[in-house]
CSV table of C-alpha atoms in Angstrom, one decimal:
chain,number,residue,atom,x,y,z
I,1,MET,CA,1.7,18.5,24.6
I,2,ALA,CA,-0.5,17.7,27.5
I,3,GLY,CA,-3.6,17.4,25.2
I,4,ARG,CA,-1.7,15.2,22.8
I,5,ALA,CA,-0.5,12.9,25.6
I,6,ARG,CA,-4.0,12.6,26.9
I,7,ASP,CA,-5.4,11.8,23.4
I,8,GLU,CA,-2.8,9.2,22.9
I,9,GLY,CA,-3.5,7.7,26.3
I,10,LEU,CA,-7.2,7.5,25.5
I,11,ALA,CA,-6.4,5.9,22.1
I,12,PHE,CA,-4.2,3.3,23.7
I,13,PHE,CA,-6.8,2.6,26.4
I,14,GLY,CA,-9.5,2.2,23.8
I,15,GLY,CA,-7.4,0.0,21.6
I,16,ILE,CA,-6.6,-2.4,24.4
I,17,VAL,CA,-10.2,-2.6,25.6
I,18,ALA,CA,-11.5,-3.2,22.1
I,19,GLY,CA,-8.9,-5.9,21.5
I,20,GLN,CA,-9.6,-7.7,24.7
I,21,SER,CA,-13.4,-7.4,24.2
I,22,HIS,CA,-12.8,-9.2,20.9
I,23,GLU,CA,-11.0,-12.0,22.8
I,24,ILE,CA,-13.9,-12.3,25.3
I,25,THR,CA,-16.4,-12.5,22.4
I,26,ASN,CA,-14.3,-15.3,21.0
I,27,VAL,CA,-14.7,-17.2,24.3
I,28,LEU,CA,-18.4,-16.6,24.4
I,29,ASN,CA,-18.8,-17.8,20.8
I,30,ILE,CA,-17.0,-21.0,21.6
I,31,ILE,CA,-19.1,-21.6,24.7
I,32,ASN,CA,-22.2,-20.9,22.5
I,33,GLU,CA,-21.2,-23.6,20.0
I,34,LEU,CA,-20.1,-26.2,22.6
I,35,ALA,CA,-23.4,-25.7,24.4
I,36,GLY,CA,-25.2,-26.0,21.1
I,37,LEU,CA,-23.3,-29.3,20.3
I,38,GLU,CA,-24.2,-30.6,23.7
I,39,ARG,CA,-27.9,-29.8,23.0
I,40,ASP,CA,-27.7,-31.5,19.6
I,41,LEU,CA,-26.3,-34.7,21.2
I,42,LEU,CA,-28.8,-34.7,24.0
I,43,GLU,CA,-31.7,-34.1,21.6
I,44,GLY,CA,-30.3,-37.0,19.5
I,45,ALA,CA,-30.3,-39.1,22.7
I,46,ALA,CA,-33.9,-38.2,23.4
I,47,ALA,CA,-34.8,-39.3,19.9
I,48,GLY,CA,-33.2,-42.7,20.5
I,49,ARG,CA,-29.6,-42.2,19.4
I,50,PRO,CA,-27.0,-43.8,21.7
I,51,VAL,CA,-25.7,-41.5,24.4
I,52,ASP,CA,-21.9,-40.9,24.4
I,53,ILE,CA,-21.3,-39.9,28.0
I,54,GLU,CA,-17.6,-39.5,27.5
I,55,LYS,CA,-18.2,-37.1,24.7
I,56,LEU,CA,-20.7,-35.0,26.8
I,57,LEU,CA,-18.2,-34.9,29.6
I,58,GLU,CA,-15.5,-33.8,27.1
I,59,ILE,CA,-17.7,-30.9,25.9
I,60,THR,CA,-18.4,-29.9,29.5
I,61,ASP,CA,-14.6,-29.8,30.2
I,62,LYS,CA,-14.1,-27.6,27.1
I,63,ILE,CA,-16.9,-25.2,28.3
I,64,GLU,CA,-15.2,-25.0,31.7
I,65,ALA,CA,-11.8,-24.4,30.1
I,66,GLN,CA,-13.3,-21.5,28.0
I,67,VAL,CA,-14.9,-20.0,31.2
I,68,ARG,CA,-11.5,-20.1,32.9
I,69,ARG,CA,-10.0,-18.4,29.8
I,70,GLY,CA,-12.6,-15.7,29.9
I,71,VAL,CA,-12.0,-15.1,33.6
I,72,ILE,CA,-8.3,-14.7,33.0
I,73,ILE,CA,-9.0,-12.2,30.2
I,74,VAL,CA,-11.5,-10.2,32.3
I,75,SER,CA,-9.1,-10.0,35.3
I,76,HIS,CA,-6.3,-8.7,33.1
I,77,VAL,CA,-8.7,-6.1,31.6
I,78,SER,CA,-9.8,-5.1,35.1
I,79,ARG,CA,-6.1,-4.7,36.3
I,80,PHE,CA,-5.4,-2.7,33.1
I,81,ALA,CA,-8.4,-0.4,33.7
I,82,HIS,CA,-7.4,0.1,37.4
I,83,SER,CA,-3.9,1.1,36.3
I,84,THR,CA,-5.4,4.5,35.6
I,85,ASP,CA,-6.9,5.0,39.1
I,86,LEU,CA,-4.1,7.3,40.3
I,87,PRO,CA,-1.8,9.5,38.2
I,88,VAL,CA,1.0,8.5,40.6
I,89,ALA,CA,1.2,5.2,42.4
I,90,VAL,CA,3.7,2.8,43.9
I,91,PHE,CA,3.9,-0.3,41.8
I,92,ASP,CA,6.0,-3.4,41.1
I,93,LEU,CA,7.4,-2.9,37.6
I,94,GLY,CA,7.6,-6.7,37.0
I,95,GLU,CA,3.9,-7.1,37.6
I,96,VAL,CA,3.1,-4.1,35.3
I,97,LEU,CA,5.3,-5.7,32.6
I,98,GLU,CA,3.5,-9.0,33.0
I,99,GLU,CA,0.3,-7.2,32.2
I,100,VAL,CA,1.8,-5.6,29.1
I,101,PHE,CA,3.1,-9.0,28.0
I,102,PHE,CA,-0.4,-10.5,28.3
I,103,LEU,CA,-2.0,-7.6,26.4
I,104,ALA,CA,0.7,-7.6,23.7
I,105,GLU,CA,0.5,-11.3,23.1
I,106,ARG,CA,-2.7,-10.7,21.2
I,107,ILE,CA,-1.3,-8.3,18.7
I,108,ALA,CA,1.8,-10.5,18.4
I,109,ARG,CA,-0.5,-13.5,17.6
I,110,LEU,CA,-2.5,-11.5,15.1
I,111,GLY,CA,0.8,-10.2,13.5
I,112,ARG,CA,2.1,-13.8,13.4
I,113,ALA,CA,5.0,-13.0,15.6
I,114,GLU,CA,6.4,-14.6,18.7
I,115,LEU,CA,6.7,-12.6,21.9
I,116,SER,CA,8.9,-13.8,24.7
I,117,SER,CA,9.7,-12.2,28.1
I,118,GLU,CA,12.5,-12.2,30.7
I,119,LEU,CA,11.1,-10.4,33.7
I,120,PRO,CA,12.9,-9.8,37.0
I,121,ALA,CA,12.4,-12.5,39.7
I,122,LYS,CA,12.4,-9.9,42.5
I,123,PRO,CA,10.0,-6.9,42.7
I,124,ILE,CA,11.2,-3.6,41.4
I,125,SER,CA,9.2,-1.0,43.4
I,126,MET,CA,8.7,2.2,41.5
I,127,GLU,CA,6.7,5.3,41.9
I,128,GLY,CA,4.9,6.8,38.9
I,129,SER,CA,2.2,6.0,36.5
I,130,PRO,CA,1.8,2.3,35.8
I,131,PHE,CA,-0.6,3.1,33.0
I,132,ARG,CA,1.9,5.3,31.2
I,133,VAL,CA,4.6,2.7,31.6
I,134,GLN,CA,2.3,0.2,30.0
I,135,GLN,CA,1.5,2.6,27.2
I,136,VAL,CA,5.2,3.3,26.4
I,137,VAL,CA,6.2,-0.4,26.4
I,138,PHE,CA,3.1,-1.6,24.5
I,139,THR,CA,3.6,1.2,21.9
I,140,CYS,CA,7.2,0.1,21.4
I,141,ILE,CA,6.2,-3.5,20.9
I,142,ASP,CA,3.4,-2.4,18.5
I,143,LEU,CA,5.8,-0.3,16.5
I,144,MET,CA,8.3,-3.1,16.3
I,145,LEU,CA,5.7,-5.5,15.2
I,146,ALA,CA,4.5,-3.2,12.4
I,147,ALA,CA,8.0,-2.7,11.2
I,148,LEU,CA,9.3,-6.3,11.5
I,149,SER,CA,10.2,-8.4,8.5
I,150,GLY,CA,11.9,-11.8,8.5
I,151,GLU,CA,11.6,-14.1,11.5
I,152,ARG,CA,9.2,-12.0,13.6
I,153,ARG,CA,10.4,-12.6,17.1
I,154,ILE,CA,10.3,-10.0,19.8
I,155,ALA,CA,11.8,-10.2,23.3
I,156,LEU,CA,10.7,-8.1,26.3
I,157,ALA,CA,13.2,-8.0,29.1
I,158,CYS,CA,13.7,-5.9,32.2
I,159,ARG,CA,16.5,-5.4,34.8
I,160,ASP,CA,17.0,-3.4,37.9
I,161,ASP,CA,19.9,-1.0,37.3
I,162,GLY,CA,20.2,0.2,40.8
I,163,ASP,CA,18.6,3.6,40.6
I,164,GLY,CA,15.8,2.7,38.2
I,165,ALA,CA,15.1,0.0,35.7
I,166,GLU,CA,16.0,-0.8,32.2
I,167,ILE,CA,13.3,-2.3,29.9
I,168,SER,CA,14.3,-3.6,26.5
I,169,ILE,CA,12.2,-4.6,23.5
I,170,SER,CA,14.4,-6.3,21.0
I,171,THR,CA,14.4,-8.4,17.8
I,172,THR,CA,17.1,-10.2,16.0
I,173,ASP,CA,15.7,-9.0,12.7
I,174,PRO,CA,15.9,-5.7,10.9
I,175,ILE,CA,13.1,-3.1,11.1
I,176,GLU,CA,12.5,-0.2,8.8
I,177,LEU,CA,10.5,2.6,10.4
I,178,THR,CA,8.2,4.8,8.4
I,179,PRO,CA,8.4,8.6,9.0
I,180,GLU,CA,5.1,8.3,11.0
I,181,GLN,CA,6.5,5.6,13.2
I,182,GLU,CA,9.7,7.6,13.8
I,183,ALA,CA,7.5,10.6,14.8
I,184,ARG,CA,5.7,8.4,17.3
I,185,ILE,CA,9.0,7.3,18.8
I,186,ILE,CA,10.2,10.9,19.0
I,187,ALA,CA,6.9,11.8,20.8
I,188,LEU,CA,7.4,8.9,23.3
I,189,GLU,CA,11.0,10.1,23.9
I,190,GLY,CA,9.8,13.6,24.7
I,191,GLN,CA,7.0,12.3,27.0
I,192,LEU,CA,9.4,10.0,28.9
I,193,ALA,CA,11.9,12.8,29.3
I,194,THR,CA,9.4,14.9,31.2
I,195,SER,CA,9.6,12.4,34.0
I,196,GLY,CA,13.3,11.6,33.9
I,197,GLY,CA,12.9,8.6,31.7
I,198,VAL,CA,14.8,7.8,28.5
I,199,LEU,CA,13.9,6.0,25.4
I,200,VAL,CA,16.7,4.9,23.1
I,201,HIS,CA,16.1,3.3,19.7
I,202,SER,CA,19.1,1.5,18.2
I,203,PRO,CA,19.9,1.2,15.4
I,204,ARG,CA,17.7,3.9,13.9
I,205,SER,CA,17.3,2.1,10.5
I,206,GLY,CA,18.3,-1.3,9.3
I,207,GLY,CA,19.8,-4.1,11.3
I,208,PRO,CA,18.5,-5.9,14.4
I,209,ALA,CA,16.5,-3.4,16.5
I,210,ARG,CA,16.2,-2.6,20.1
I,211,PHE,CA,14.2,-0.1,22.1
I,212,VAL,CA,15.6,0.6,25.5
I,213,ILE,CA,13.5,2.4,28.1
I,214,ARG,CA,15.2,3.6,31.2
I,215,LEU,CA,12.9,4.6,34.1
I,216,PRO,CA,13.8,6.3,37.3
I,217,LEU,CA,12.5,4.8,40.5
I,218,HIS,CA,10.4,7.9,41.1
I,219,GLY,CA,8.3,9.5,38.4
I,220,ALA,CA,8.2,6.4,36.3
I,221,GLY,CA,6.1,6.8,33.2
I,222,PRO,CA,5.7,9.9,31.1
I,223,CYS,CA,3.5,12.5,32.7
I,224,ASP,CA,0.8,14.5,30.9
I,225,GLY,CA,3.1,17.5,30.3
I,226,GLY,CA,2.1,19.1,33.6
I,227,GLU,CA,4.3,19.3,36.7
I,228,THR,CA,7.5,17.4,36.0
I,229,THR,CA,8.5,14.7,38.4
I,230,THR,CA,12.2,14.1,38.3
I,231,GLY,CA,13.9,11.0,39.5
I,232,GLY,CA,17.0,8.9,39.0
I,233,SER,CA,20.3,10.2,37.9
L,1,MET,CA,-28.9,-37.2,-1.8
L,2,ASN,CA,-25.3,-36.0,-2.0
L,3,ARG,CA,-24.1,-34.4,1.2
L,4,LEU,CA,-23.0,-30.8,0.7
L,5,ARG,CA,-19.3,-30.4,1.3
L,6,VAL,CA,-18.4,-27.4,3.6
L,7,LEU,CA,-15.1,-26.1,4.8
L,8,PHE,CA,-15.3,-24.0,8.0
L,9,VAL,CA,-12.4,-21.7,8.7
L,10,ASP,CA,-11.7,-19.9,12.0
L,11,ASP,CA,-8.5,-19.5,14.0
L,12,GLU,CA,-10.3,-20.7,17.2
L,13,GLU,CA,-9.7,-24.5,17.1
L,14,GLU,CA,-12.5,-25.3,19.6
L,15,LEU,CA,-15.0,-23.3,17.5
L,16,VAL,CA,-14.0,-25.1,14.3
L,17,SER,CA,-14.3,-28.5,15.9
L,18,ALA,CA,-17.8,-27.8,17.4
L,19,VAL,CA,-19.2,-26.2,14.2
L,20,VAL,CA,-17.9,-29.0,12.0
L,21,GLU,CA,-19.5,-31.6,14.3
L,22,ARG,CA,-22.8,-29.7,14.4
L,23,LEU,CA,-22.8,-29.5,10.6
L,24,ASP,CA,-22.0,-33.2,10.3
L,25,LEU,CA,-25.0,-34.0,12.6
L,26,ARG,CA,-27.2,-31.9,10.2
L,27,GLY,CA,-26.2,-34.0,7.1
L,28,PHE,CA,-23.3,-32.0,5.8
L,29,HIS,CA,-19.8,-33.3,5.0
L,30,ALA,CA,-17.9,-30.7,6.9
L,31,GLU,CA,-14.2,-30.1,7.4
L,32,GLY,CA,-12.3,-27.5,9.4
L,33,ALA,CA,-9.2,-25.3,9.0
L,34,THR,CA,-7.7,-23.0,11.7
L,35,SER,CA,-6.1,-20.6,9.3
L,36,GLY,CA,-6.6,-19.1,5.8
L,37,SER,CA,-3.4,-20.8,4.5
L,38,LYS,CA,-4.5,-24.2,5.7
L,39,ALA,CA,-7.9,-23.6,4.1
L,40,LEU,CA,-6.2,-22.9,0.8
L,41,GLU,CA,-4.3,-26.1,1.0
L,42,LEU,CA,-7.5,-28.1,1.6
L,43,ILE,CA,-9.3,-26.2,-1.2
L,44,ALA,CA,-6.5,-27.1,-3.6
L,45,SER,CA,-6.7,-30.8,-2.7
L,46,ARG,CA,-10.4,-31.4,-2.1
L,47,THR,CA,-13.8,-30.4,-3.5
L,48,PHE,CA,-16.1,-28.1,-1.5
L,49,ASP,CA,-19.5,-26.7,-2.3
L,50,ALA,CA,-19.1,-23.9,0.2
L,51,VAL,CA,-16.5,-22.2,2.4
L,52,VAL,CA,-17.5,-20.4,5.6
L,53,ALA,CA,-14.7,-18.3,7.0
L,54,ASP,CA,-14.1,-15.7,9.7
L,55,VAL,CA,-13.2,-12.3,8.4
L,56,LYS,CA,-10.4,-11.6,10.9
L,57,MET,CA,-7.7,-14.3,11.3
L,58,PRO,CA,-4.0,-14.0,11.8
L,59,GLY,CA,-2.3,-14.0,8.4
L,60,LEU,CA,-4.7,-14.7,5.6
L,61,GLY,CA,-8.2,-13.5,6.6
L,62,GLY,CA,-11.6,-14.2,5.2
L,63,LEU,CA,-11.6,-11.5,2.6
L,64,GLU,CA,-8.2,-12.6,1.2
L,65,LEU,CA,-9.6,-16.1,1.1
L,66,ALA,CA,-12.6,-14.9,-0.8
L,67,ARG,CA,-10.3,-13.0,-3.3
L,68,ASP,CA,-8.3,-16.2,-3.9
L,69,LEU,CA,-11.4,-18.4,-4.2
L,70,ARG,CA,-12.9,-16.1,-6.8
L,71,VAL,CA,-9.9,-16.7,-9.0
L,72,ARG,CA,-9.2,-20.4,-8.3
L,73,ARG,CA,-12.6,-21.8,-7.5
L,74,PRO,CA,-15.3,-19.4,-8.6
L,75,GLU,CA,-18.0,-22.1,-8.3
L,76,VAL,CA,-17.4,-22.5,-4.6
L,77,LYS,CA,-19.9,-20.4,-2.5
L,78,MET,CA,-18.3,-18.2,0.1
L,79,ILE,CA,-19.9,-17.1,3.4
L,80,LEU,CA,-18.1,-14.8,5.8
L,81,LEU,CA,-18.5,-14.5,9.5
L,82,SER,CA,-17.8,-11.4,11.4
L,83,GLY,CA,-17.9,-10.2,15.0
L,84,HIS,CA,-18.0,-6.6,14.1
L,85,GLY,CA,-19.8,-6.1,10.8
L,86,SER,CA,-17.7,-3.2,9.4
L,87,SER,CA,-19.5,-1.8,6.4
L,88,GLU,CA,-16.3,-1.6,4.4
L,89,ASP,CA,-15.7,-5.3,5.0
L,90,VAL,CA,-19.3,-6.1,3.9
L,91,GLU,CA,-19.0,-4.0,0.7
L,92,GLU,CA,-15.6,-5.5,-0.1
L,93,GLY,CA,-17.0,-9.0,0.5
L,94,LEU,CA,-19.9,-8.5,-1.8
L,95,ARG,CA,-17.6,-7.2,-4.5
L,96,LEU,CA,-15.7,-10.4,-4.2
L,97,GLY,CA,-18.8,-12.5,-4.7
L,98,VAL,CA,-19.4,-13.4,-1.1
L,99,VAL,CA,-23.0,-14.8,-1.0
L,100,GLU,CA,-23.7,-13.9,2.7
L,101,TYR,CA,-22.3,-12.2,5.7
L,102,LEU,CA,-23.3,-13.6,9.0
L,103,GLN,CA,-22.7,-12.1,12.5
L,104,LYS,CA,-21.2,-14.1,15.3
L,105,PRO,CA,-22.3,-15.8,17.5
L,106,ILE,CA,-23.3,-18.3,14.9
L,107,ASP,CA,-26.9,-19.5,14.8
L,108,ILE,CA,-26.4,-23.0,13.3
L,109,GLU,CA,-29.9,-23.2,11.8
L,110,VAL,CA,-29.4,-19.9,10.0
L,111,LEU,CA,-26.0,-21.1,8.8
L,112,VAL,CA,-27.6,-24.3,7.5
L,113,GLU,CA,-30.3,-22.4,5.7
L,114,VAL,CA,-27.8,-20.0,4.1
L,115,LEU,CA,-25.6,-22.9,3.0
L,116,GLU,CA,-28.4,-24.8,1.4
L,117,ARG,CA,-29.8,-21.8,-0.3
L,118,ALA,CA,-26.4,-20.7,-1.6
L,119,VAL,CA,-25.6,-24.0,-3.1
L,120,ALA,CA,-29.1,-24.5,-4.5
L,121,GLU,CA,-29.0,-21.1,-6.2
L,122,GLY,CA,-25.7,-21.9,-7.8
L,123,ALA,CA,-26.7,-25.4,-9.1
């Protein structure tokens, strides 16, 4: 079980990095074309064509906007990478879920779905693995996206329930899970249980769907099947 | 000389607008679309000599577009752009009659050369 959890963690990590690398490449491609267009216009000006200063400034603004976009993506990737620094850390669940939301927006966009969030205004301080929390939440969003039909809207929400937190990933539309997807959920349920967490999927087939993840304040995030950290009630 | 009519398709709007403008500066009549479905609408209502499309787009991607073009507009030359160059995509594209596969970032002079050659060979 420990080996499988580690393999799944690596696959999740690799998938995120590959996806965000693609986004960074998109930014660089756009900068490449905008710089090329600027060169075309300047060369045209050197050959006697009228110079459109406003146009050149507009292109410069667009290049700067793409650089800002790239910086945002890189900072999120860096935060994601650093979420693996320690197997157990103290973290703000709201901040971790903001990271998941940013990372999941890409797969939602590619899947032509809309992802919304309602995250806590106040910090929820937890102790555990922020990486594993991200993995569980992202996997639930990914599974829901793959199984969605109809309107394709997913909502991510979180609330402090006193001795832990409750995260929900829900849609108003029905989902039908394949046996492989059901198996992934069962595996996630098992992993969460090792650290006192709970994953509930309702309803299990047909009808609007909801994943509810309950995390204890201590030991949040499934562990690798080693020493169990218990927490919460 | 008639200007070659090119449709450029990519889900990144800024990329589309820059490439269309650069192709216009090089003597093409270029238009852009930011999705495969918008591209199909334009293809249905206008005449193009060539379509250049990104393989990976939300919804209808470049390969699906190539499949559709092959049926509805077999005379239109299709060029695909990819950031990854998966060999399966390339093989599938060639089976669908894609004339060329180009890697991103785009070299505009290479794109121009490929477009002119593709349309000339089909004339």
